[in-house]
Amino acid sequence: AQRVTQPEKLLSVFKGAPVELKCNYSYSGSPELFWYVQYSRQRLQLLLRHISRESIKGFTADLNKGETSFHLKKPFAQEEDSAMYYCALSSGSARQLTFGSGTQLTVLP
Amino acid sequence: DAGVIQSPRHEVTEMGQEVTLRCKPISGHNSLFWYRQTMMRGLELLIYFNNNVPIDDSGMPEDRFSAKMPNASFSTLKIQPSEPRDSAVYFCASSLRGRVAEAFFGQGTRLTVV
């Protein structure tokens, strides 16, 4: 069975400070990892996926298979980054997404 | 495409009443998911369909919950009878099978059972 763990329910940082949202997973096969973001009163939307190795809105995430982690990072947080962030794993042929419990990021002025 | 469309956006009902949530997936998508979001448990997968067929409903909390997908463009999630602990935001999402599973979410239905 697969599992996604986000150990921090709440995370606050000051504007301009680096931010890292932690995500660990357990899965026996080769997972596909994603980060989703939900801004206040908006729908959940895909932020980035590990296979793209892309940077979106200054965020990056590297899949570390040795540590089974997929932490989301941004060197300089902005107030508009305040949102709920979910790490998600897609596995096997079922093509379903397993979400972590989410981390509420607040960027303080 | 307007994306995944859910209705209603908000629903307030009394305990014991039947509640029906509706979802229209993105045209051409053949996988549909129902999720429930609560403060305590985050996002939980309730059920998902491939080509209108339910594949995994192990996340459905109990028999009071049922979901149908009569055709490729419509799905319902029904709770009967509803209870206060069912209060949550219910999201519908759709995606293309056979590709990387990037699900597109609807705006959700906020259900309050009093």
JSON list of C-alpha atoms in Angstrom, two decimals:
[
{"chain": "A", "resi": 1, "resn": "ALA", "atom": "CA", "xyz": [0.00, 0.00, 0.00]},
{"chain": "A", "resi": 2, "resn": "GLN", "atom": "CA", "xyz": [1.17, 3.49, -0.71]},
{"chain": "A", "resi": 3, "resn": "ARG", "atom": "CA", "xyz": [1.27, 6.31, 1.76]},
{"chain": "A", "resi": 4, "resn": "VAL", "atom": "CA", "xyz": [2.18, 9.97, 1.65]},
{"chain": "A", "resi": 5, "resn": "THR", "atom": "CA", "xyz": [3.25, 11.76, 4.80]},
{"chain": "A", "resi": 6, "resn": "GLN", "atom": "CA", "xyz": [3.43, 15.50, 5.29]},
{"chain": "A", "resi": 7, "resn": "PRO", "atom": "CA", "xyz": [4.67, 15.93, 8.84]},
{"chain": "A", "resi": 8, "resn": "GLU", "atom": "CA", "xyz": [3.83, 19.62, 9.17]},
{"chain": "A", "resi": 9, "resn": "LYS", "atom": "CA", "xyz": [0.20, 20.71, 9.27]},
{"chain": "A", "resi": 10, "resn": "LEU", "atom": "CA", "xyz": [1.14, 24.35, 9.64]},
{"chain": "A", "resi": 11, "resn": "LEU", "atom": "CA", "xyz": [4.23, 26.22, 8.50]},
{"chain": "A", "resi": 12, "resn": "SER", "atom": "CA", "xyz": [4.92, 29.93, 8.82]},
{"chain": "A", "resi": 13, "resn": "VAL", "atom": "CA", "xyz": [7.83, 31.81, 7.33]},
{"chain": "A", "resi": 14, "resn": "PHE", "atom": "CA", "xyz": [8.64, 35.46, 6.75]},
{"chain": "A", "resi": 15, "resn": "LYS", "atom": "CA", "xyz": [8.57, 36.99, 3.31]},
{"chain": "A", "resi": 16, "resn": "GLY", "atom": "CA", "xyz": [11.91, 36.53, 1.60]},
{"chain": "A", "resi": 17, "resn": "ALA", "atom": "CA", "xyz": [12.91, 33.57, 3.72]},
{"chain": "A", "resi": 18, "resn": "PRO", "atom": "CA", "xyz": [13.49, 30.11, 2.25]},
{"chain": "A", "resi": 19, "resn": "VAL", "atom": "CA", "xyz": [10.72, 27.61, 2.62]},
{"chain": "A", "resi": 20, "resn": "GLU", "atom": "CA", "xyz": [10.68, 23.82, 2.50]},
{"chain": "A", "resi": 21, "resn": "LEU", "atom": "CA", "xyz": [7.54, 21.73, 2.72]},
{"chain": "A", "resi": 22, "resn": "LYS", "atom": "CA", "xyz": [8.34, 18.16, 3.58]},
{"chain": "A", "resi": 23, "resn": "CYS", "atom": "CA", "xyz": [6.87, 15.10, 1.91]},
{"chain": "A", "resi": 24, "resn": "ASN", "atom": "CA", "xyz": [7.80, 11.48, 2.43]},
{"chain": "A", "resi": 25, "resn": "TYR", "atom": "CA", "xyz": [6.23, 8.52, 0.72]},
{"chain": "A", "resi": 26, "resn": "SER", "atom": "CA", "xyz": [6.14, 4.77, 0.96]},
{"chain": "A", "resi": 27, "resn": "TYR", "atom": "CA", "xyz": [5.60, 2.70, -2.13]},
{"chain": "A", "resi": 28, "resn": "SER", "atom": "CA", "xyz": [7.21, -0.47, -3.33]},
{"chain": "A", "resi": 29, "resn": "GLY", "atom": "CA", "xyz": [7.33, 0.38, -7.01]},
{"chain": "A", "resi": 30, "resn": "SER", "atom": "CA", "xyz": [8.32, 3.44, -9.03]},
{"chain": "A", "resi": 31, "resn": "PRO", "atom": "CA", "xyz": [6.09, 6.28, -7.97]},
{"chain": "A", "resi": 32, "resn": "GLU", "atom": "CA", "xyz": [5.07, 9.43, -9.72]},
{"chain": "A", "resi": 33, "resn": "LEU", "atom": "CA", "xyz": [5.04, 12.36, -7.33]},
{"chain": "A", "resi": 34, "resn": "PHE", "atom": "CA", "xyz": [3.16, 15.62, -7.53]},
{"chain": "A", "resi": 35, "resn": "TRP", "atom": "CA", "xyz": [2.60, 18.79, -5.58]},
{"chain": "A", "resi": 36, "resn": "TYR", "atom": "CA", "xyz": [-0.85, 20.37, -5.60]},
{"chain": "A", "resi": 37, "resn": "VAL", "atom": "CA", "xyz": [-1.73, 23.80, -4.26]},
{"chain": "A", "resi": 38, "resn": "GLN", "atom": "CA", "xyz": [-5.02, 25.22, -3.05]},
{"chain": "A", "resi": 39, "resn": "TYR", "atom": "CA", "xyz": [-5.21, 28.97, -2.63]},
{"chain": "A", "resi": 40, "resn": "SER", "atom": "CA", "xyz": [-7.90, 30.41, -0.43]},
{"chain": "A", "resi": 41, "resn": "ARG", "atom": "CA", "xyz": [-11.36, 29.80, -1.89]},
{"chain": "A", "resi": 42, "resn": "GLN", "atom": "CA", "xyz": [-9.95, 28.31, -5.07]},
{"chain": "A", "resi": 43, "resn": "ARG", "atom": "CA", "xyz": [-9.87, 24.85, -6.53]},
{"chain": "A", "resi": 44, "resn": "LEU", "atom": "CA", "xyz": [-7.03, 22.46, -5.99]},
{"chain": "A", "resi": 45, "resn": "GLN", "atom": "CA", "xyz": [-4.57, 22.68, -8.84]},
{"chain": "A", "resi": 46, "resn": "LEU", "atom": "CA", "xyz": [-1.44, 20.93, -9.93]},
{"chain": "A", "resi": 47, "resn": "LEU", "atom": "CA", "xyz": [1.72, 22.84, -9.06]},
{"chain": "A", "resi": 48, "resn": "LEU", "atom": "CA", "xyz": [4.41, 20.55, -10.36]},
{"chain": "A", "resi": 49, "resn": "ARG", "atom": "CA", "xyz": [5.34, 16.93, -10.99]},
{"chain": "A", "resi": 50, "resn": "HIS", "atom": "CA", "xyz": [8.65, 15.24, -10.51]},
{"chain": "A", "resi": 51, "resn": "ILE", "atom": "CA", "xyz": [9.00, 13.87, -14.03]},
{"chain": "A", "resi": 52, "resn": "SER", "atom": "CA", "xyz": [8.97, 17.37, -15.47]},
{"chain": "A", "resi": 53, "resn": "ARG", "atom": "CA", "xyz": [11.81, 18.57, -13.29]},
{"chain": "A", "resi": 54, "resn": "GLU", "atom": "CA", "xyz": [10.39, 22.03, -13.68]},
{"chain": "A", "resi": 55, "resn": "SER", "atom": "CA", "xyz": [10.27, 25.16, -11.58]},
{"chain": "A", "resi": 56, "resn": "ILE", "atom": "CA", "xyz": [6.83, 26.68, -11.14]},
{"chain": "A", "resi": 57, "resn": "LYS", "atom": "CA", "xyz": [6.36, 30.02, -9.40]},
{"chain": "A", "resi": 58, "resn": "GLY", "atom": "CA", "xyz": [9.88, 29.61, -8.07]},
{"chain": "A", "resi": 59, "resn": "PHE", "atom": "CA", "xyz": [9.11, 26.24, -6.48]},
{"chain": "A", "resi": 60, "resn": "THR", "atom": "CA", "xyz": [11.14, 23.11, -7.15]},
{"chain": "A", "resi": 61, "resn": "ALA", "atom": "CA", "xyz": [10.94, 19.58, -5.85]},
{"chain": "A", "resi": 62, "resn": "ASP", "atom": "CA", "xyz": [13.43, 16.78, -6.25]},
{"chain": "A", "resi": 63, "resn": "LEU", "atom": "CA", "xyz": [12.56, 13.14, -5.91]},
{"chain": "A", "resi": 64, "resn": "ASN", "atom": "CA", "xyz": [15.00, 11.42, -3.58]},
{"chain": "A", "resi": 65, "resn": "LYS", "atom": "CA", "xyz": [14.40, 7.70, -3.88]},
{"chain": "A", "resi": 66, "resn": "GLY", "atom": "CA", "xyz": [16.98, 6.87, -1.24]},
{"chain": "A", "resi": 67, "resn": "GLU", "atom": "CA", "xyz": [15.18, 8.95, 1.36]},
{"chain": "A", "resi": 68, "resn": "THR", "atom": "CA", "xyz": [11.75, 8.40, -0.25]},
{"chain": "A", "resi": 69, "resn": "SER", "atom": "CA", "xyz": [11.17, 12.12, -0.14]},
{"chain": "A", "resi": 70, "resn": "PHE", "atom": "CA", "xyz": [9.82, 14.78, -2.45]},
{"chain": "A", "resi": 71, "resn": "HIS", "atom": "CA", "xyz": [10.23, 18.02, -0.54]},
{"chain": "A", "resi": 72, "resn": "LEU", "atom": "CA", "xyz": [8.98, 21.28, -2.05]},
{"chain": "A", "resi": 73, "resn": "LYS", "atom": "CA", "xyz": [11.36, 24.21, -1.87]},
{"chain": "A", "resi": 74, "resn": "LYS", "atom": "CA", "xyz": [11.48, 27.88, -2.69]},
{"chain": "A", "resi": 75, "resn": "PRO", "atom": "CA", "xyz": [14.47, 30.09, -1.92]},
{"chain": "A", "resi": 76, "resn": "PHE", "atom": "CA", "xyz": [12.51, 33.30, -1.28]},
{"chain": "A", "resi": 77, "resn": "ALA", "atom": "CA", "xyz": [8.91, 32.99, -0.12]},
{"chain": "A", "resi": 78, "resn": "GLN", "atom": "CA", "xyz": [6.31, 35.55, -1.16]},
{"chain": "A", "resi": 79, "resn": "GLU", "atom": "CA", "xyz": [3.06, 36.46, 0.58]},
{"chain": "A", "resi": 80, "resn": "GLU", "atom": "CA", "xyz": [1.07, 35.15, -2.38]},
{"chain": "A", "resi": 81, "resn": "ASP", "atom": "CA", "xyz": [2.54, 31.70, -1.74]},
{"chain": "A", "resi": 82, "resn": "SER", "atom": "CA", "xyz": [0.32, 31.37, 1.30]},
{"chain": "A", "resi": 83, "resn": "ALA", "atom": "CA", "xyz": [-1.89, 28.37, 0.59]},
{"chain": "A", "resi": 84, "resn": "MET", "atom": "CA", "xyz": [-2.52, 24.73, 1.40]},
{"chain": "A", "resi": 85, "resn": "TYR", "atom": "CA", "xyz": [-0.03, 22.41, -0.26]},
{"chain": "A", "resi": 86, "resn": "TYR", "atom": "CA", "xyz": [-0.63, 18.72, -0.87]},
{"chain": "A", "resi": 87, "resn": "CYS", "atom": "CA", "xyz": [1.91, 16.15, -1.88]},
{"chain": "A", "resi": 88, "resn": "ALA", "atom": "CA", "xyz": [0.46, 13.31, -3.96]},
{"chain": "A", "resi": 89, "resn": "LEU", "atom": "CA", "xyz": [1.59, 9.96, -5.29]},
{"chain": "A", "resi": 90, "resn": "SER", "atom": "CA", "xyz": [0.35, 8.10, -8.33]},
{"chain": "A", "resi": 91, "resn": "SER", "atom": "CA", "xyz": [1.02, 4.42, -8.48]},
{"chain": "A", "resi": 92, "resn": "GLY", "atom": "CA", "xyz": [0.48, 1.32, -10.55]},
{"chain": "A", "resi": 93, "resn": "SER", "atom": "CA", "xyz": [-2.07, 0.86, -13.23]},
{"chain": "A", "resi": 94, "resn": "ALA", "atom": "CA", "xyz": [-4.89, 2.20, -11.16]},
{"chain": "A", "resi": 95, "resn": "ARG", "atom": "CA", "xyz": [-3.83, 5.77, -11.87]},
{"chain": "A", "resi": 96, "resn": "GLN", "atom": "CA", "xyz": [-5.25, 7.08, -8.67]},
{"chain": "A", "resi": 97, "resn": "LEU", "atom": "CA", "xyz": [-3.69, 9.77, -6.55]},
{"chain": "A", "resi": 98, "resn": "THR", "atom": "CA", "xyz": [-2.91, 9.30, -2.90]},
{"chain": "A", "resi": 99, "resn": "PHE", "atom": "CA", "xyz": [-2.65, 12.62, -1.09]},
{"chain": "A", "resi": 100, "resn": "GLY", "atom": "CA", "xyz": [-0.83, 13.60, 2.02]},
{"chain": "A", "resi": 101, "resn": "SER", "atom": "CA", "xyz": [-2.73, 15.42, 4.74]},
{"chain": "A", "resi": 102, "resn": "GLY", "atom": "CA", "xyz": [-1.53, 18.80, 3.52]},
{"chain": "A", "resi": 103, "resn": "THR", "atom": "CA", "xyz": [0.56, 21.65, 4.89]},
{"chain": "A", "resi": 104, "resn": "GLN", "atom": "CA", "xyz": [-0.90, 25.11, 5.37]},
{"chain": "A", "resi": 105, "resn": "LEU", "atom": "CA", "xyz": [1.83, 27.60, 4.47]},
{"chain": "A", "resi": 106, "resn": "THR", "atom": "CA", "xyz": [1.57, 31.15, 5.73]},
{"chain": "A", "resi": 107, "resn": "VAL", "atom": "CA", "xyz": [4.06, 33.72, 4.52]},
{"chain": "A", "resi": 108, "resn": "LEU", "atom": "CA", "xyz": [4.22, 36.63, 6.92]},
{"chain": "A", "resi": 109, "resn": "PRO", "atom": "CA", "xyz": [5.00, 40.18, 5.78]},
{"chain": "B", "resi": 1, "resn": "ASP", "atom": "CA", "xyz": [-13.43, 23.85, -21.71]},
{"chain": "B", "resi": 2, "resn": "ALA", "atom": "CA", "xyz": [-14.79, 25.17, -18.42]},
{"chain": "B", "resi": 3, "resn": "GLY", "atom": "CA", "xyz": [-13.00, 22.48, -16.47]},
{"chain": "B", "resi": 4, "resn": "VAL", "atom": "CA", "xyz": [-14.58, 20.13, -13.99]},
{"chain": "B", "resi": 5, "resn": "ILE", "atom": "CA", "xyz": [-17.95, 21.49, -12.92]},
{"chain": "B", "resi": 6, "resn": "GLN", "atom": "CA", "xyz": [-19.53, 20.65, -9.60]},
{"chain": "B", "resi": 7, "resn": "SER", "atom": "CA", "xyz": [-22.92, 21.55, -8.24]},
{"chain": "B", "resi": 8, "resn": "PRO", "atom": "CA", "xyz": [-24.09, 22.82, -5.92]},
{"chain": "B", "resi": 9, "resn": "ARG", "atom": "CA", "xyz": [-21.21, 24.92, -4.59]},
{"chain": "B", "resi": 10, "resn": "HIS", "atom": "CA", "xyz": [-22.74, 24.97, -1.15]},
{"chain": "B", "resi": 11, "resn": "GLU", "atom": "CA", "xyz": [-25.27, 22.69, 0.47]},
{"chain": "B", "resi": 12, "resn": "VAL", "atom": "CA", "xyz": [-26.79, 22.99, 3.91]},
{"chain": "B", "resi": 13, "resn": "THR", "atom": "CA", "xyz": [-29.09, 20.21, 4.97]},
{"chain": "B", "resi": 14, "resn": "GLU", "atom": "CA", "xyz": [-30.60, 18.71, 8.07]},
{"chain": "B", "resi": 15, "resn": "MET", "atom": "CA", "xyz": [-29.41, 15.46, 9.54]},
{"chain": "B", "resi": 16, "resn": "GLY", "atom": "CA", "xyz": [-31.24, 12.53, 8.05]},
{"chain": "B", "resi": 17, "resn": "GLN", "atom": "CA", "xyz": [-31.89, 14.15, 4.70]},
{"chain": "B", "resi": 18, "resn": "GLU", "atom": "CA", "xyz": [-30.62, 12.83, 1.40]},
{"chain": "B", "resi": 19, "resn": "VAL", "atom": "CA", "xyz": [-27.88, 14.82, -0.31]},
{"chain": "B", "resi": 20, "resn": "THR", "atom": "CA", "xyz": [-26.84, 14.51, -3.94]},
{"chain": "B", "resi": 21, "resn": "LEU", "atom": "CA", "xyz": [-23.66, 16.08, -5.25]},
{"chain": "B", "resi": 22, "resn": "ARG", "atom": "CA", "xyz": [-23.07, 16.38, -8.98]},
{"chain": "B", "resi": 23, "resn": "CYS", "atom": "CA", "xyz": [-20.04, 16.47, -11.20]},
{"chain": "B", "resi": 24, "resn": "LYS", "atom": "CA", "xyz": [-19.36, 17.05, -14.87]},
{"chain": "B", "resi": 25, "resn": "PRO", "atom": "CA", "xyz": [-15.83, 15.99, -15.83]},
{"chain": "B", "resi": 26, "resn": "ILE", "atom": "CA", "xyz": [-13.70, 17.55, -18.53]},
{"chain": "B", "resi": 27, "resn": "SER", "atom": "CA", "xyz": [-14.81, 16.37, -21.93]},
{"chain": "B", "resi": 28, "resn": "GLY", "atom": "CA", "xyz": [-12.64, 13.50, -23.14]},
{"chain": "B", "resi": 29, "resn": "HIS", "atom": "CA", "xyz": [-11.39, 12.54, -19.69]},
{"chain": "B", "resi": 30, "resn": "ASN", "atom": "CA", "xyz": [-12.24, 8.96, -18.82]},
{"chain": "B", "resi": 31, "resn": "SER", "atom": "CA", "xyz": [-11.20, 8.79, -15.18]},
{"chain": "B", "resi": 32, "resn": "LEU", "atom": "CA", "xyz": [-13.26, 10.46, -12.49]},
{"chain": "B", "resi": 33, "resn": "PHE", "atom": "CA", "xyz": [-12.52, 10.74, -8.80]},
{"chain": "B", "resi": 34, "resn": "TRP", "atom": "CA", "xyz": [-14.49, 11.81, -5.75]},
{"chain": "B", "resi": 35, "resn": "TYR", "atom": "CA", "xyz": [-12.50, 13.18, -2.83]},
{"chain": "B", "resi": 36, "resn": "ARG", "atom": "CA", "xyz": [-13.52, 14.45, 0.58]},
{"chain": "B", "resi": 37, "resn": "GLN", "atom": "CA", "xyz": [-11.57, 17.20, 2.31]},
{"chain": "B", "resi": 38, "resn": "THR", "atom": "CA", "xyz": [-11.69, 17.80, 6.05]},
{"chain": "B", "resi": 39, "resn": "MET", "atom": "CA", "xyz": [-9.45, 19.70, 8.41]},
{"chain": "B", "resi": 40, "resn": "MET", "atom": "CA", "xyz": [-8.65, 16.59, 10.37]},
{"chain": "B", "resi": 41, "resn": "ARG", "atom": "CA", "xyz": [-7.94, 14.15, 7.55]},
{"chain": "B", "resi": 42, "resn": "GLY", "atom": "CA", "xyz": [-7.05, 16.29, 4.56]},
{"chain": "B", "resi": 43, "resn": "LEU", "atom": "CA", "xyz": [-7.97, 14.85, 1.16]},
{"chain": "B", "resi": 44, "resn": "GLU", "atom": "CA", "xyz": [-9.36, 11.35, 1.09]},
{"chain": "B", "resi": 45, "resn": "LEU", "atom": "CA", "xyz": [-10.21, 9.39, -2.04]},
{"chain": "B", "resi": 46, "resn": "LEU", "atom": "CA", "xyz": [-13.75, 8.07, -1.80]},
{"chain": "B", "resi": 47, "resn": "ILE", "atom": "CA", "xyz": [-14.18, 6.36, -5.15]},
{"chain": "B", "resi": 48, "resn": "TYR", "atom": "CA", "xyz": [-12.93, 6.51, -8.69]},
{"chain": "B", "resi": 49, "resn": "PHE", "atom": "CA", "xyz": [-14.26, 5.47, -12.06]},
{"chain": "B", "resi": 50, "resn": "ASN", "atom": "CA", "xyz": [-12.57, 4.47, -15.30]},
{"chain": "B", "resi": 51, "resn": "ASN", "atom": "CA", "xyz": [-14.76, 4.60, -18.40]},
{"chain": "B", "resi": 52, "resn": "ASN", "atom": "CA", "xyz": [-17.83, 5.03, -16.19]},
{"chain": "B", "resi": 53, "resn": "VAL", "atom": "CA", "xyz": [-17.07, 1.84, -14.25]},
{"chain": "B", "resi": 54, "resn": "PRO", "atom": "CA", "xyz": [-16.32, 2.05, -10.52]},
{"chain": "B", "resi": 55, "resn": "ILE", "atom": "CA", "xyz": [-12.83, 0.66, -9.97]},
{"chain": "B", "resi": 56, "resn": "ASP", "atom": "CA", "xyz": [-12.17, 1.21, -6.29]},
{"chain": "B", "resi": 57, "resn": "ASP", "atom": "CA", "xyz": [-14.75, 2.29, -3.75]},
{"chain": "B", "resi": 58, "resn": "SER", "atom": "CA", "xyz": [-12.78, 1.23, -0.70]},
{"chain": "B", "resi": 59, "resn": "GLY", "atom": "CA", "xyz": [-12.63, 4.82, 0.45]},
{"chain": "B", "resi": 60, "resn": "MET", "atom": "CA", "xyz": [-16.39, 5.17, 0.72]},
{"chain": "B", "resi": 61, "resn": "PRO", "atom": "CA", "xyz": [-16.91, 5.53, 4.45]},
{"chain": "B", "resi": 62, "resn": "GLU", "atom": "CA", "xyz": [-20.07, 3.47, 4.80]},
{"chain": "B", "resi": 63, "resn": "ASP", "atom": "CA", "xyz": [-23.20, 2.27, 3.11]},
{"chain": "B", "resi": 64, "resn": "ARG", "atom": "CA", "xyz": [-24.81, 5.65, 3.43]},
{"chain": "B", "resi": 65, "resn": "PHE", "atom": "CA", "xyz": [-22.53, 6.80, 0.62]},
{"chain": "B", "resi": 66, "resn": "SER", "atom": "CA", "xyz": [-23.07, 5.78, -2.99]},
{"chain": "B", "resi": 67, "resn": "ALA", "atom": "CA", "xyz": [-21.74, 7.05, -6.31]},
{"chain": "B", "resi": 68, "resn": "LYS", "atom": "CA", "xyz": [-22.83, 6.58, -9.88]},
{"chain": "B", "resi": 69, "resn": "MET", "atom": "CA", "xyz": [-21.57, 7.48, -13.30]},
{"chain": "B", "resi": 70, "resn": "PRO", "atom": "CA", "xyz": [-24.33, 6.82, -15.80]},
{"chain": "B", "resi": 71, "resn": "ASN", "atom": "CA", "xyz": [-22.37, 8.30, -18.69]},
{"chain": "B", "resi": 72, "resn": "ALA", "atom": "CA", "xyz": [-19.02, 9.85, -19.51]},
{"chain": "B", "resi": 73, "resn": "SER", "atom": "CA", "xyz": [-20.17, 13.38, -18.75]},
{"chain": "B", "resi": 74, "resn": "PHE", "atom": "CA", "xyz": [-21.93, 13.04, -15.41]},
{"chain": "B", "resi": 75, "resn": "SER", "atom": "CA", "xyz": [-21.45, 11.57, -11.96]},
{"chain": "B", "resi": 76, "resn": "THR", "atom": "CA", "xyz": [-23.28, 11.80, -8.65]},
{"chain": "B", "resi": 77, "resn": "LEU", "atom": "CA", "xyz": [-22.30, 11.21, -5.07]},
{"chain": "B", "resi": 78, "resn": "LYS", "atom": "CA", "xyz": [-25.23, 10.54, -2.77]},
{"chain": "B", "resi": 79, "resn": "ILE", "atom": "CA", "xyz": [-25.38, 10.47, 0.99]},
{"chain": "B", "resi": 80, "resn": "GLN", "atom": "CA", "xyz": [-28.47, 8.98, 2.55]},
{"chain": "B", "resi": 81, "resn": "PRO", "atom": "CA", "xyz": [-29.16, 9.62, 5.33]},
{"chain": "B", "resi": 82, "resn": "SER", "atom": "CA", "xyz": [-26.74, 12.45, 5.97]},
{"chain": "B", "resi": 83, "resn": "GLU", "atom": "CA", "xyz": [-25.09, 13.01, 9.34]},
{"chain": "B", "resi": 84, "resn": "PRO", "atom": "CA", "xyz": [-23.26, 16.02, 10.83]},
{"chain": "B", "resi": 85, "resn": "ARG", "atom": "CA", "xyz": [-19.92, 14.21, 10.55]},
{"chain": "B", "resi": 86, "resn": "ASP", "atom": "CA", "xyz": [-20.37, 14.18, 6.78]},
{"chain": "B", "resi": 87, "resn": "SER", "atom": "CA", "xyz": [-19.82, 17.93, 6.75]},
{"chain": "B", "resi": 88, "resn": "ALA", "atom": "CA", "xyz": [-16.82, 18.54, 4.49]},
{"chain": "B", "resi": 89, "resn": "VAL", "atom": "CA", "xyz": [-15.81, 19.81, 1.09]},
{"chain": "B", "resi": 90, "resn": "TYR", "atom": "CA", "xyz": [-16.34, 17.21, -1.60]},
{"chain": "B", "resi": 91, "resn": "PHE", "atom": "CA", "xyz": [-14.18, 17.45, -4.69]},
{"chain": "B", "resi": 92, "resn": "CYS", "atom": "CA", "xyz": [-14.63, 15.82, -8.03]},
{"chain": "B", "resi": 93, "resn": "ALA", "atom": "CA", "xyz": [-11.64, 15.45, -10.35]},
{"chain": "B", "resi": 94, "resn": "SER", "atom": "CA", "xyz": [-11.05, 14.00, -13.78]},
{"chain": "B", "resi": 95, "resn": "SER", "atom": "CA", "xyz": [-8.04, 12.85, -15.74]},
{"chain": "B", "resi": 96, "resn": "LEU", "atom": "CA", "xyz": [-6.95, 10.95, -18.82]},
{"chain": "B", "resi": 97, "resn": "ARG", "atom": "CA", "xyz": [-6.11, 7.34, -18.25]},
{"chain": "B", "resi": 98, "resn": "GLY", "atom": "CA", "xyz": [-2.90, 6.12, -19.74]},
{"chain": "B", "resi": 99, "resn": "ARG", "atom": "CA", "xyz": [-1.12, 9.38, -19.11]},
{"chain": "B", "resi": 100, "resn": "VAL", "atom": "CA", "xyz": [0.59, 10.72, -16.07]},
{"chain": "B", "resi": 101, "resn": "ALA", "atom": "CA", "xyz": [-2.10, 11.04, -13.49]},
{"chain": "B", "resi": 102, "resn": "GLU", "atom": "CA", "xyz": [-2.60, 14.77, -13.33]},
{"chain": "B", "resi": 103, "resn": "ALA", "atom": "CA", "xyz": [-6.09, 15.22, -12.09]},
{"chain": "B", "resi": 104, "resn": "PHE", "atom": "CA", "xyz": [-8.04, 18.40, -12.74]},
{"chain": "B", "resi": 105, "resn": "PHE", "atom": "CA", "xyz": [-10.24, 19.35, -9.83]},
{"chain": "B", "resi": 106, "resn": "GLY", "atom": "CA", "xyz": [-13.59, 21.00, -9.60]},
{"chain": "B", "resi": 107, "resn": "GLN", "atom": "CA", "xyz": [-14.20, 23.83, -7.18]},
{"chain": "B", "resi": 108, "resn": "GLY", "atom": "CA", "xyz": [-15.82, 21.53, -4.70]},
{"chain": "B", "resi": 109, "resn": "THR", "atom": "CA", "xyz": [-19.13, 21.35, -2.88]},
{"chain": "B", "resi": 110, "resn": "ARG", "atom": "CA", "xyz": [-19.11, 22.55, 0.70]},
{"chain": "B", "resi": 111, "resn": "LEU", "atom": "CA", "xyz": [-21.58, 20.38, 2.58]},
{"chain": "B", "resi": 112, "resn": "THR", "atom": "CA", "xyz": [-22.88, 21.31, 5.99]},
{"chain": "B", "resi": 113, "resn": "VAL", "atom": "CA", "xyz": [-25.16, 18.89, 7.79]},
{"chain": "B", "resi": 114, "resn": "VAL", "atom": "CA", "xyz": [-26.88, 20.39, 10.81]}
]
